[in-house]
Amino acid sequence: MSVLRPTDSSELLIDGKLLPGSGGVFDVINPATEEVIGSAANATAADMDAAITAARVAFDSTDWSRDHAFRARCLRQLRDALQSHTDEMRELTVAEVGCPVFLTHGPQLEGPVNDLGYFADLAESYSWTTDLGEAAPMGIKTRRELRAEAIGVVGAITPWNFPHQINFAKIGPALAAGCTVVLKPAPDTPWCAALVGKVIADKTDIPPGVINIVTSTDHTLGTQLTTDPRVDLVSFTGSTATGRAVMSAASQSLKKVFLELGGKSAFVVLDDADLAGACSMAAFTVVTHAGQGCAITTRLLVSRDQYDEAVALTRDAMAGFRADDPTKPGTICGPVASARQRDRVLSYINDARAAGAVIETGGGTPAGNGFFVEPTLISGVDNSARIAQEEVFGPVLVIIPYDGDDDAIRIANDSPYGLSGAVYGTDEARIDKVVNGIRTGTLGVNGGIWYSADVPFGGYKASGIGREMGVAGFEEYLEIKAIAYPA
């Protein structure tokens, strides 16, 4: 099998066929060099309509949704075929996404591909039927059961920051559940999705129309997918503002919506923690992949008594990281995704500076090409500042003092978001109080890692609706049918 290589044009996958886009092609840009490295198929509304039609027909007219063993086999075929081309996929991913190489051994590639096996196992082991036993409602003896069934056609709309992770976190459980899928990936990272389409067409027995992949620069295609009554569920990952628009548009046809949105997560360092170790970890976390992760902790909360020391420790740690070539061994902070994203991050930094914040380190861009932003630490602001309330999506950390554990919990919760967080300390009772107090979907304690295929991921408040991954994420793609028989 020949996979996509730099300078190749990609194709759409519609109804089992690899097709050119009706809108021609668009450029794919390497964010580390600003160079055009190839092109991707540019779909139109007609292409999206064909993809939705194919998905609807495949769901309504085949046994895909009922043959659990076949779906599991197809998912393992896809996993194995992708794993056989890991090195080529790694090169493509780093070039297109700008992620450091080390991340492709985890959530940027190998982790999500391997996770397809988890969802294949779920398709086989899940309790599709539940016996509720006998009862006598209204005096009539009745035997009841519940059946879990695929919800139908899924429209999946994904962003550019972790394309493989987010694409497979939707494709994997949706297909395992028996749904058919139309995937619209971000135009910044079309190859990661198009490659999967090529592998599906060439190396798996997934039937035509079961999964369709539509790359395009036309953002109205996402609206088309969201409003089409033939689509039963929309699974969207992206900004909270766009999530609101998706939810509003989907309401017209009363389709189910899953939303994984923004975050402004707090890294809480209790005053009995290893301060140097915690500050170093906070710095490492926020510069990883240039801070382009919705669950990355971007607010560092430290005791007021330790604030000056924590600022110095964190500044020194962040100054040790450079925004650098993602292909170089040891690079942690690569470029942001685009010139647009770079300018957006810089606008937040400049706004904070103008409002009186202190830029402890970073705050600009390094010399040379590429969409790089220097790792930046900001002090001298309280939690009400714009830089502390809004999602920046860059390597920018705000350090904020608190007065006691209760105040730390209050500040952590003083956010429109509730996606993730971290707590460092030694007293288990105090740690548990903070964990119980913070309203967020995931929390890491003293470096514990929650990221795994079997762990549900999602948030409270404006961070979204529903969960992705794990059994809970799988069940987002199911409907429950209750059946009653005479006993």
GROMACS .gro file of C-alpha atoms in nm:
model
  487
    1MET     CA    1   0.000   0.000   0.000
    2SER     CA    2   0.121   0.346  -0.083
    3VAL     CA    3   0.035   0.600   0.184
    4LEU     CA    4   0.021   0.975   0.150
    5ARG     CA    5   0.356   1.146   0.127
    6PRO     CA    6   0.448   1.516   0.123
    7THR     CA    7   0.354   1.674  -0.214
    8ASP     CA    8   0.079   1.411  -0.269
    9SER     CA    9  -0.281   1.515  -0.325
   10SER     CA   10  -0.530   1.344  -0.096
   11GLU     CA   11  -0.876   1.223  -0.186
   12LEU     CA   12  -1.221   1.214  -0.030
   13LEU     CA   13  -1.369   0.882   0.081
   14ILE     CA   14  -1.734   0.868  -0.020
   15ASP     CA   15  -1.939   0.549  -0.048
   16GLY     CA   16  -1.626   0.335  -0.044
   17LYS     CA   17  -1.456   0.523  -0.328
   18LEU     CA   18  -1.154   0.755  -0.321
   19LEU     CA   19  -1.260   1.065  -0.512
   20PRO     CA   20  -1.126   1.411  -0.597
   21GLY     CA   21  -1.297   1.707  -0.440
   22SER     CA   22  -1.546   1.891  -0.659
   23GLY     CA   23  -1.388   2.214  -0.541
   24GLY     CA   24  -1.038   2.119  -0.658
   25VAL     CA   25  -0.759   2.116  -0.401
   26PHE     CA   26  -0.619   2.337  -0.127
   27ASP     CA   27  -0.270   2.378   0.009
   28VAL     CA   28  -0.135   2.188   0.308
   29ILE     CA   29   0.119   2.399   0.501
   30ASN     CA   30   0.392   2.284   0.736
   31PRO     CA   31   0.351   2.511   1.043
   32ALA     CA   32   0.719   2.472   1.139
   33THR     CA   33   0.848   2.602   0.804
   34GLU     CA   34   0.550   2.789   0.652
   35GLU     CA   35   0.610   2.588   0.334
   36VAL     CA   36   0.339   2.436   0.117
   37ILE     CA   37   0.405   2.062   0.137
   38GLY     CA   38   0.120   1.935  -0.077
   39SER     CA   39  -0.252   1.957  -0.135
   40ALA     CA   40  -0.577   1.808  -0.016
   41ALA     CA   41  -0.910   1.746  -0.183
   42ASN     CA   42  -1.147   2.040  -0.142
   43ALA     CA   43  -1.505   1.915  -0.109
   44THR     CA   44  -1.819   2.110  -0.190
   45ALA     CA   45  -2.175   2.094  -0.059
   46ALA     CA   46  -2.252   1.837  -0.330
   47ASP     CA   47  -1.973   1.612  -0.202
   48MET     CA   48  -2.102   1.642   0.154
   49ASP     CA   49  -2.453   1.558   0.037
   50ALA     CA   50  -2.320   1.246  -0.135
   51ALA     CA   51  -2.135   1.144   0.181
   52ILE     CA   52  -2.446   1.185   0.398
   53THR     CA   53  -2.652   0.991   0.144
   54ALA     CA   54  -2.400   0.707   0.145
   55ALA     CA   55  -2.393   0.692   0.524
   56ARG     CA   56  -2.773   0.691   0.545
   57VAL     CA   57  -2.809   0.412   0.289
   58ALA     CA   58  -2.536   0.204   0.453
   59PHE     CA   59  -2.706   0.229   0.792
   60ASP     CA   60  -3.059   0.165   0.667
   61SER     CA   61  -2.993  -0.112   0.416
   62THR     CA   62  -2.707  -0.327   0.553
   63ASP     CA   63  -2.645  -0.547   0.857
   64TRP     CA   64  -2.356  -0.329   0.976
   65SER     CA   65  -2.539  -0.212   1.289
   66ARG     CA   66  -2.636  -0.568   1.391
   67ASP     CA   67  -2.322  -0.770   1.313
   68HIS     CA   68  -2.108  -0.700   1.619
   69ALA     CA   69  -1.836  -0.954   1.539
   70PHE     CA   70  -1.792  -0.819   1.185
   71ARG     CA   71  -1.755  -0.463   1.311
   72ALA     CA   72  -1.491  -0.575   1.561
   73ARG     CA   73  -1.298  -0.753   1.287
   74CYS     CA   74  -1.307  -0.445   1.064
   75LEU     CA   75  -1.180  -0.219   1.342
   76ARG     CA   76  -0.890  -0.455   1.409
   77GLN     CA   77  -0.812  -0.462   1.037
   78LEU     CA   78  -0.795  -0.084   1.039
   79ARG     CA   79  -0.574  -0.078   1.349
   80ASP     CA   80  -0.334  -0.338   1.207
   81ALA     CA   81  -0.311  -0.169   0.868
   82LEU     CA   82  -0.234   0.168   1.025
   83GLN     CA   83   0.022   0.016   1.262
   84SER     CA   84   0.206  -0.139   0.966
   85HIS     CA   85   0.277   0.213   0.837
   86THR     CA   86   0.355   0.386   1.165
   87ASP     CA   87   0.685   0.542   1.053
   88GLU     CA   88   0.533   0.697   0.741
   89MET     CA   89   0.235   0.821   0.938
   90ARG     CA   90   0.467   0.969   1.199
   91GLU     CA   91   0.653   1.170   0.934
   92LEU     CA   92   0.329   1.294   0.782
   93THR     CA   93   0.177   1.385   1.120
   94VAL     CA   94   0.477   1.588   1.235
   95ALA     CA   95   0.491   1.769   0.901
   96GLU     CA   96   0.121   1.854   0.893
   97VAL     CA   97   0.040   1.908   1.261
   98GLY     CA   98   0.375   2.052   1.375
   99CYS     CA   99   0.369   1.830   1.684
  100PRO     CA  100   0.698   1.721   1.845
  101VAL     CA  101   0.803   1.369   1.749
  102PHE     CA  102   0.780   1.238   2.104
  103LEU     CA  103   0.404   1.298   2.110
  104THR     CA  104   0.351   1.065   1.813
  105HIS     CA  105   0.448   0.777   2.041
  106GLY     CA  106   0.144   0.870   2.252
  107PRO     CA  107  -0.171   1.074   2.186
  108GLN     CA  108  -0.064   1.218   1.850
  109LEU     CA  109  -0.057   0.879   1.674
  110GLU     CA  110   0.027   0.544   1.828
  111GLY     CA  111  -0.209   0.569   2.126
  112PRO     CA  112  -0.524   0.649   1.924
  113VAL     CA  113  -0.448   0.385   1.659
  114ASN     CA  114  -0.398   0.119   1.925
  115ASP     CA  115  -0.720   0.231   2.097
  116LEU     CA  116  -0.920   0.102   1.800
  117GLY     CA  117  -0.861  -0.243   1.950
  118TYR     CA  118  -1.030  -0.133   2.274
  119PHE     CA  119  -1.344  -0.035   2.085
  120ALA     CA  120  -1.334  -0.357   1.881
  121ASP     CA  121  -1.331  -0.548   2.211
  122LEU     CA  122  -1.626  -0.342   2.335
  123ALA     CA  123  -1.830  -0.428   2.025
  124GLU     CA  124  -1.792  -0.795   2.116
  125SER     CA  125  -1.818  -0.780   2.495
  126TYR     CA  126  -2.086  -0.515   2.548
  127SER     CA  127  -2.420  -0.630   2.693
  128TRP     CA  128  -2.640  -0.543   2.399
  129THR     CA  129  -2.946  -0.694   2.570
  130THR     CA  130  -3.045  -0.660   2.936
  131ASP     CA  131  -3.314  -0.878   3.091
  132LEU     CA  132  -3.524  -0.679   3.339
  133GLY     CA  133  -3.721  -0.984   3.448
  134GLU     CA  134  -4.093  -1.005   3.508
  135ALA     CA  135  -4.326  -0.748   3.656
  136ALA     CA  136  -4.700  -0.681   3.661
  137PRO     CA  137  -4.765  -0.320   3.558
  138MET     CA  138  -5.140  -0.250   3.575
  139GLY     CA  139  -5.185  -0.611   3.686
  140ILE     CA  140  -5.054  -0.758   3.360
  141LYS     CA  141  -4.769  -1.005   3.393
  142THR     CA  142  -4.496  -0.887   3.160
  143ARG     CA  143  -4.140  -0.988   3.075
  144ARG     CA  144  -3.919  -0.688   2.992
  145GLU     CA  145  -3.585  -0.640   2.823
  146LEU     CA  146  -3.369  -0.353   2.706
  147ARG     CA  147  -3.180  -0.353   2.378
  148ALA     CA  148  -2.897  -0.116   2.295
  149GLU     CA  149  -2.893  -0.013   1.930
  150ALA     CA  150  -2.680   0.215   1.716
  151ILE     CA  151  -2.816   0.567   1.701
  152GLY     CA  152  -2.771   0.591   1.323
  153VAL     CA  153  -2.570   0.831   1.108
  154VAL     CA  154  -2.301   1.027   1.293
  155GLY     CA  155  -2.160   1.357   1.176
  156ALA     CA  156  -1.813   1.402   1.327
  157ILE     CA  157  -1.647   1.745   1.314
  158THR     CA  158  -1.291   1.757   1.445
  159PRO     CA  159  -1.017   2.017   1.512
  160TRP     CA  160  -0.650   2.036   1.418
  161ASN     CA  161  -0.460   2.009   1.746
  162PHE     CA  162  -0.467   1.630   1.804
  163PRO     CA  163  -0.623   1.506   1.479
  164HIS     CA  164  -0.559   1.133   1.517
  165GLN     CA  165  -0.667   1.126   1.880
  166ILE     CA  166  -0.989   1.313   1.820
  167ASN     CA  167  -1.073   1.150   1.485
  168PHE     CA  168  -1.035   0.800   1.631
  169ALA     CA  169  -1.210   0.894   1.957
  170LYS     CA  170  -1.516   0.951   1.737
  171ILE     CA  171  -1.465   0.695   1.459
  172GLY     CA  172  -1.374   0.410   1.695
  173PRO     CA  173  -1.675   0.407   1.928
  174ALA     CA  174  -1.921   0.516   1.657
  175LEU     CA  175  -1.826   0.225   1.429
  176ALA     CA  176  -1.805  -0.017   1.721
  177ALA     CA  177  -2.157   0.085   1.823
  178GLY     CA  178  -2.285   0.011   1.472
  179CYS     CA  179  -2.324   0.366   1.344
  180THR     CA  180  -2.219   0.497   1.007
  181VAL     CA  181  -2.005   0.810   0.997
  182VAL     CA  182  -1.934   1.124   0.798
  183LEU     CA  183  -1.609   1.279   0.922
  184LYS     CA  184  -1.524   1.641   0.846
  185PRO     CA  185  -1.171   1.714   0.973
  186ALA     CA  186  -1.019   2.058   1.017
  187PRO     CA  187  -0.875   2.208   0.698
  188ASP     CA  188  -0.544   2.270   0.879
  189THR     CA  189  -0.482   1.894   0.911
  190PRO     CA  190  -0.662   1.716   0.625
  191TRP     CA  191  -0.397   1.452   0.551
  192CYS     CA  192  -0.428   1.279   0.888
  193ALA     CA  193  -0.790   1.203   0.807
  194ALA     CA  194  -0.745   1.142   0.434
  195LEU     CA  195  -0.480   0.881   0.505
  196VAL     CA  196  -0.727   0.689   0.719
  197GLY     CA  197  -0.974   0.700   0.431
  198LYS     CA  198  -0.717   0.551   0.196
  199VAL     CA  199  -0.636   0.272   0.440
  200ILE     CA  200  -1.006   0.197   0.490
  201ALA     CA  201  -1.065   0.174   0.116
  202ASP     CA  202  -0.754  -0.033   0.041
  203LYS     CA  203  -0.703  -0.254   0.343
  204THR     CA  204  -1.029  -0.319   0.529
  205ASP     CA  205  -1.364  -0.488   0.471
  206ILE     CA  206  -1.558  -0.189   0.601
  207PRO     CA  207  -1.855  -0.170   0.361
  208PRO     CA  208  -1.908   0.127   0.127
  209GLY     CA  209  -2.079   0.420   0.295
  210VAL     CA  210  -2.011   0.306   0.651
  211ILE     CA  211  -1.746   0.574   0.689
  212ASN     CA  212  -1.703   0.878   0.467
  213ILE     CA  213  -1.425   1.136   0.501
  214VAL     CA  214  -1.478   1.483   0.359
  215THR     CA  215  -1.193   1.737   0.366
  216SER     CA  216  -1.267   2.098   0.277
  217THR     CA  217  -1.184   2.460   0.347
  218ASP     CA  218  -1.555   2.543   0.336
  219HIS     CA  219  -1.671   2.570   0.697
  220THR     CA  220  -2.035   2.577   0.587
  221LEU     CA  221  -2.003   2.204   0.521
  222GLY     CA  222  -1.995   2.158   0.896
  223THR     CA  223  -2.323   2.346   0.920
  224GLN     CA  224  -2.463   2.130   0.642
  225LEU     CA  225  -2.368   1.816   0.833
  226THR     CA  226  -2.520   1.957   1.152
  227THR     CA  227  -2.854   2.059   1.000
  228ASP     CA  228  -2.918   1.766   0.764
  229PRO     CA  229  -3.213   1.564   0.903
  230ARG     CA  230  -3.056   1.241   0.777
  231VAL     CA  231  -2.783   1.278   1.040
  232ASP     CA  232  -2.888   1.142   1.380
  233LEU     CA  233  -2.601   1.265   1.599
  234VAL     CA  234  -2.334   1.533   1.571
  235SER     CA  235  -2.009   1.480   1.760
  236PHE     CA  236  -1.811   1.804   1.768
  237THR     CA  237  -1.478   1.896   1.924
  238GLY     CA  238  -1.364   2.256   1.908
  239SER     CA  239  -1.420   2.599   2.054
  240THR     CA  240  -1.707   2.675   2.288
  241ALA     CA  241  -1.834   2.949   2.057
  242THR     CA  242  -1.858   2.709   1.764
  243GLY     CA  243  -2.006   2.443   1.992
  244ARG     CA  244  -2.293   2.677   2.076
  245ALA     CA  245  -2.355   2.731   1.704
  246VAL     CA  246  -2.351   2.355   1.642
  247MET     CA  247  -2.598   2.295   1.924
  248SER     CA  248  -2.829   2.567   1.797
  249ALA     CA  249  -2.819   2.441   1.438
  250ALA     CA  250  -2.875   2.079   1.545
  251SER     CA  251  -3.179   2.178   1.748
  252GLN     CA  252  -3.378   2.239   1.430
  253SER     CA  253  -3.387   1.865   1.362
  254LEU     CA  254  -3.371   1.766   1.732
  255LYS     CA  255  -3.066   1.549   1.678
  256LYS     CA  256  -2.843   1.440   1.962
  257VAL     CA  257  -2.528   1.648   2.010
  258PHE     CA  258  -2.199   1.558   2.176
  259LEU     CA  259  -1.973   1.857   2.245
  260GLU     CA  260  -1.613   1.854   2.371
  261LEU     CA  261  -1.520   2.220   2.399
  262GLY     CA  262  -1.275   2.457   2.564
  263GLY     CA  263  -1.087   2.461   2.889
  264LYS     CA  264  -0.898   2.693   3.123
  265SER     CA  265  -0.781   2.429   3.365
  266ALA     CA  266  -0.616   2.500   3.699
  267PHE     CA  267  -0.292   2.346   3.828
  268VAL     CA  268  -0.330   2.373   4.208
  269VAL     CA  269  -0.011   2.351   4.415
  270LEU     CA  270  -0.087   2.305   4.784
  271ASP     CA  271   0.159   2.464   5.025
  272ASP     CA  272   0.291   2.126   5.142
  273ALA     CA  273   0.387   2.014   4.790
  274ASP     CA  274   0.733   1.991   4.636
  275LEU     CA  275   0.713   2.344   4.498
  276ALA     CA  276   1.005   2.316   4.255
  277GLY     CA  277   0.880   1.986   4.115
  278ALA     CA  278   0.524   2.110   4.079
  279CYS     CA  279   0.628   2.435   3.908
  280SER     CA  280   0.852   2.243   3.668
  281MET     CA  281   0.567   2.009   3.579
  282ALA     CA  282   0.329   2.301   3.525
  283ALA     CA  283   0.580   2.461   3.289
  284PHE     CA  284   0.638   2.135   3.099
  285THR     CA  285   0.266   2.075   3.062
  286VAL     CA  286   0.180   2.416   2.920
  287VAL     CA  287   0.459   2.418   2.660
  288THR     CA  288   0.386   2.064   2.535
  289HIS     CA  289   0.267   2.088   2.174
  290ALA     CA  290   0.282   2.467   2.218
  291GLY     CA  291  -0.009   2.455   2.463
  292GLN     CA  292  -0.254   2.342   2.195
  293GLY     CA  293  -0.465   2.112   2.405
  294CYS     CA  294  -0.806   2.182   2.553
  295ALA     CA  295  -0.721   1.992   2.874
  296ILE     CA  296  -0.380   2.154   2.929
  297THR     CA  297  -0.352   2.333   3.263
  298THR     CA  298  -0.299   2.703   3.187
  299ARG     CA  299  -0.362   2.859   3.530
  300LEU     CA  300  -0.102   2.785   3.798
  301LEU     CA  301  -0.245   2.845   4.148
  302VAL     CA  302   0.006   2.874   4.434
  303SER     CA  303  -0.014   2.983   4.796
  304ARG     CA  304   0.036   3.357   4.838
  305ASP     CA  305   0.315   3.290   5.089
  306GLN     CA  306   0.503   3.097   4.819
  307TYR     CA  307   0.406   3.317   4.524
  308ASP     CA  308   0.737   3.498   4.464
  309GLU     CA  309   0.934   3.176   4.492
  310ALA     CA  310   0.690   2.995   4.263
  311VAL     CA  311   0.715   3.272   4.003
  312ALA     CA  312   1.095   3.243   4.001
  313LEU     CA  313   1.090   2.862   3.983
  314THR     CA  314   0.833   2.854   3.704
  315ARG     CA  315   1.008   3.131   3.510
  316ASP     CA  316   1.336   2.940   3.522
  317ALA     CA  317   1.166   2.619   3.415
  318MET     CA  318   0.984   2.779   3.122
  319ALA     CA  319   1.294   2.966   3.010
  320GLY     CA  320   1.457   2.625   2.967
  321PHE     CA  321   1.211   2.532   2.692
  322ARG     CA  322   1.245   2.671   2.340
  323ALA     CA  323   0.988   2.687   2.065
  324ASP     CA  324   1.179   2.474   1.816
  325ASP     CA  325   1.174   2.241   1.516
  326PRO     CA  326   0.933   1.956   1.600
  327THR     CA  327   1.146   1.704   1.412
  328LYS     CA  328   1.443   1.759   1.644
  329PRO     CA  329   1.489   1.509   1.927
  330GLY     CA  330   1.411   1.671   2.258
  331THR     CA  331   1.172   1.936   2.125
  332ILE     CA  332   0.872   1.979   2.354
  333CYS     CA  333   0.727   2.305   2.220
  334GLY     CA  334   0.677   2.310   1.845
  335PRO     CA  335   0.487   2.568   1.640
  336VAL     CA  336   0.123   2.661   1.674
  337ALA     CA  337  -0.096   2.547   1.389
  338SER     CA  338  -0.112   2.853   1.166
  339ALA     CA  339  -0.030   3.219   1.124
  340ARG     CA  340  -0.385   3.294   1.236
  341GLN     CA  341  -0.336   3.100   1.558
  342ARG     CA  342   0.005   3.257   1.622
  343ASP     CA  343  -0.143   3.606   1.588
  344ARG     CA  344  -0.431   3.513   1.816
  345VAL     CA  345  -0.197   3.392   2.091
  346LEU     CA  346   0.019   3.703   2.060
  347SER     CA  347  -0.288   3.923   2.084
  348TYR     CA  348  -0.372   3.771   2.423
  349ILE     CA  349  -0.016   3.826   2.547
  350ASN     CA  350  -0.012   4.186   2.425
  351ASP     CA  351  -0.353   4.253   2.579
  352ALA     CA  352  -0.231   4.123   2.915
  353ARG     CA  353   0.085   4.335   2.891
  354ALA     CA  354  -0.123   4.646   2.813
  355ALA     CA  355  -0.345   4.573   3.114
  356GLY     CA  356  -0.043   4.579   3.347
  357ALA     CA  357   0.052   4.212   3.366
  358VAL     CA  358   0.418   4.113   3.399
  359ILE     CA  359   0.564   3.900   3.121
  360GLU     CA  360   0.811   3.695   3.324
  361THR     CA  361   0.957   3.514   3.023
  362GLY     CA  362   0.873   3.481   2.655
  363GLY     CA  363   0.601   3.701   2.517
  364GLY     CA  364   0.710   3.709   2.155
  365THR     CA  365   0.823   3.500   1.861
  366PRO     CA  366   1.169   3.359   1.788
  367ALA     CA  367   1.356   3.466   1.476
  368GLY     CA  368   1.311   3.266   1.157
  369ASN     CA  369   1.026   3.097   0.975
  370GLY     CA  370   0.748   2.897   1.131
  371PHE     CA  371   0.443   2.980   1.340
  372PHE     CA  372   0.628   2.978   1.672
  373VAL     CA  373   0.539   3.151   1.998
  374GLU     CA  374   0.788   3.168   2.285
  375PRO     CA  375   0.688   2.984   2.604
  376THR     CA  376   0.536   3.264   2.812
  377LEU     CA  377   0.477   3.305   3.185
  378ILE     CA  378   0.248   3.586   3.299
  379SER     CA  379   0.224   3.713   3.658
  380GLY     CA  380   0.071   4.015   3.827
  381VAL     CA  381  -0.292   3.939   3.739
  382ASP     CA  382  -0.586   3.802   3.932
  383ASN     CA  383  -0.832   3.542   3.813
  384SER     CA  384  -1.071   3.801   3.669
  385ALA     CA  385  -0.822   3.904   3.399
  386ARG     CA  386  -0.904   3.813   3.040
  387ILE     CA  387  -0.582   3.611   3.013
  388ALA     CA  388  -0.699   3.402   3.312
  389GLN     CA  389  -1.057   3.353   3.191
  390GLU     CA  390  -1.032   3.282   2.818
  391GLU     CA  391  -0.876   2.990   2.636
  392VAL     CA  392  -0.556   3.106   2.463
  393PHE     CA  393  -0.449   2.773   2.305
  394GLY     CA  394  -0.081   2.855   2.309
  395PRO     CA  395   0.225   2.806   2.536
  396VAL     CA  396   0.104   3.067   2.785
  397LEU     CA  397   0.079   3.010   3.161
  398VAL     CA  398  -0.076   3.249   3.414
  399ILE     CA  399   0.037   3.223   3.778
  400ILE     CA  400  -0.216   3.334   4.042
  401PRO     CA  401  -0.189   3.343   4.424
  402TYR     CA  402  -0.452   3.201   4.658
  403ASP     CA  403  -0.518   3.229   5.033
  404GLY     CA  404  -0.587   2.883   5.174
  405ASP     CA  405  -0.726   2.564   5.025
  406ASP     CA  406  -1.084   2.688   5.006
  407ASP     CA  407  -0.971   2.992   4.811
  408ALA     CA  408  -0.777   2.768   4.571
  409ILE     CA  409  -1.094   2.569   4.504
  410ARG     CA  410  -1.292   2.890   4.456
  411ILE     CA  411  -1.043   3.027   4.203
  412ALA     CA  412  -1.020   2.696   4.018
  413ASN     CA  413  -1.400   2.697   3.982
  414ASP     CA  414  -1.415   3.068   3.891
  415SER     CA  415  -1.413   2.989   3.521
  416PRO     CA  416  -1.675   2.929   3.253
  417TYR     CA  417  -1.497   2.598   3.187
  418GLY     CA  418  -1.457   2.272   3.375
  419LEU     CA  419  -1.257   2.033   3.160
  420SER     CA  420  -0.946   1.923   3.349
  421GLY     CA  421  -0.701   2.013   3.621
  422ALA     CA  422  -0.417   1.901   3.845
  423VAL     CA  423  -0.347   1.896   4.217
  424TYR     CA  424  -0.006   1.863   4.385
  425GLY     CA  425   0.041   1.810   4.757
  426THR     CA  426   0.129   1.556   5.027
  427ASP     CA  427  -0.162   1.559   5.274
  428GLU     CA  428  -0.416   1.310   5.135
  429ALA     CA  429  -0.712   1.463   5.316
  430ARG     CA  430  -0.636   1.808   5.175
  431ILE     CA  431  -0.584   1.666   4.828
  432ASP     CA  432  -0.914   1.481   4.848
  433LYS     CA  433  -1.093   1.799   4.957
  434VAL     CA  434  -0.958   1.983   4.651
  435VAL     CA  435  -1.043   1.695   4.418
  436ASN     CA  436  -1.399   1.687   4.553
  437GLY     CA  437  -1.431   2.063   4.535
  438ILE     CA  438  -1.315   2.133   4.180
  439ARG     CA  439  -1.593   2.094   3.922
  440THR     CA  440  -1.410   1.945   3.629
  441GLY     CA  441  -1.424   1.632   3.416
  442THR     CA  442  -1.071   1.501   3.477
  443LEU     CA  443  -0.807   1.566   3.742
  444GLY     CA  444  -0.449   1.448   3.780
  445VAL     CA  445  -0.306   1.412   4.131
  446ASN     CA  446   0.073   1.441   4.177
  447GLY     CA  447   0.140   1.355   3.816
  448GLY     CA  448  -0.122   1.082   3.775
  449ILE     CA  449  -0.229   1.032   3.410
  450TRP     CA  450  -0.600   0.997   3.334
  451TYR     CA  451  -0.558   0.973   2.955
  452SER     CA  452  -0.651   0.621   2.841
  453ALA     CA  453  -0.895   0.452   2.604
  454ASP     CA  454  -1.106   0.325   2.894
  455VAL     CA  455  -1.135   0.661   3.074
  456PRO     CA  456  -1.428   0.889   2.981
  457PHE     CA  457  -1.315   1.238   2.880
  458GLY     CA  458  -1.531   1.549   2.886
  459GLY     CA  459  -1.618   1.848   3.096
  460TYR     CA  460  -1.856   2.044   3.312
  461LYS     CA  461  -2.015   2.380   3.230
  462ALA     CA  462  -1.900   2.540   2.902
  463SER     CA  463  -1.647   2.262   2.844
  464GLY     CA  464  -1.911   2.050   2.679
  465ILE     CA  465  -2.188   1.792   2.691
  466GLY     CA  466  -2.130   1.418   2.718
  467ARG     CA  467  -1.816   1.206   2.738
  468GLU     CA  468  -1.571   1.067   2.484
  469MET     CA  469  -1.373   0.743   2.524
  470GLY     CA  470  -1.444   0.462   2.767
  471VAL     CA  471  -1.777   0.283   2.797
  472ALA     CA  472  -1.950   0.616   2.857
  473GLY     CA  473  -1.813   0.750   2.528
  474PHE     CA  474  -1.920   0.434   2.346
  475GLU     CA  475  -2.273   0.465   2.484
  476GLU     CA  476  -2.304   0.820   2.344
  477TYR     CA  477  -2.360   0.645   2.009
  478LEU     CA  478  -2.639   0.415   2.131
  479GLU     CA  479  -3.014   0.433   2.175
  480ILE     CA  480  -3.202   0.222   2.430
  481LYS     CA  481  -3.512   0.031   2.323
  482ALA     CA  482  -3.741  -0.116   2.587
  483ILE     CA  483  -3.943  -0.425   2.484
  484ALA     CA  484  -4.227  -0.591   2.677
  485TYR     CA  485  -4.359  -0.945   2.620
  486PRO     CA  486  -4.649  -1.122   2.790
  487ALA     CA  487  -4.509  -1.337   3.067
   0.00000   0.00000   0.00000
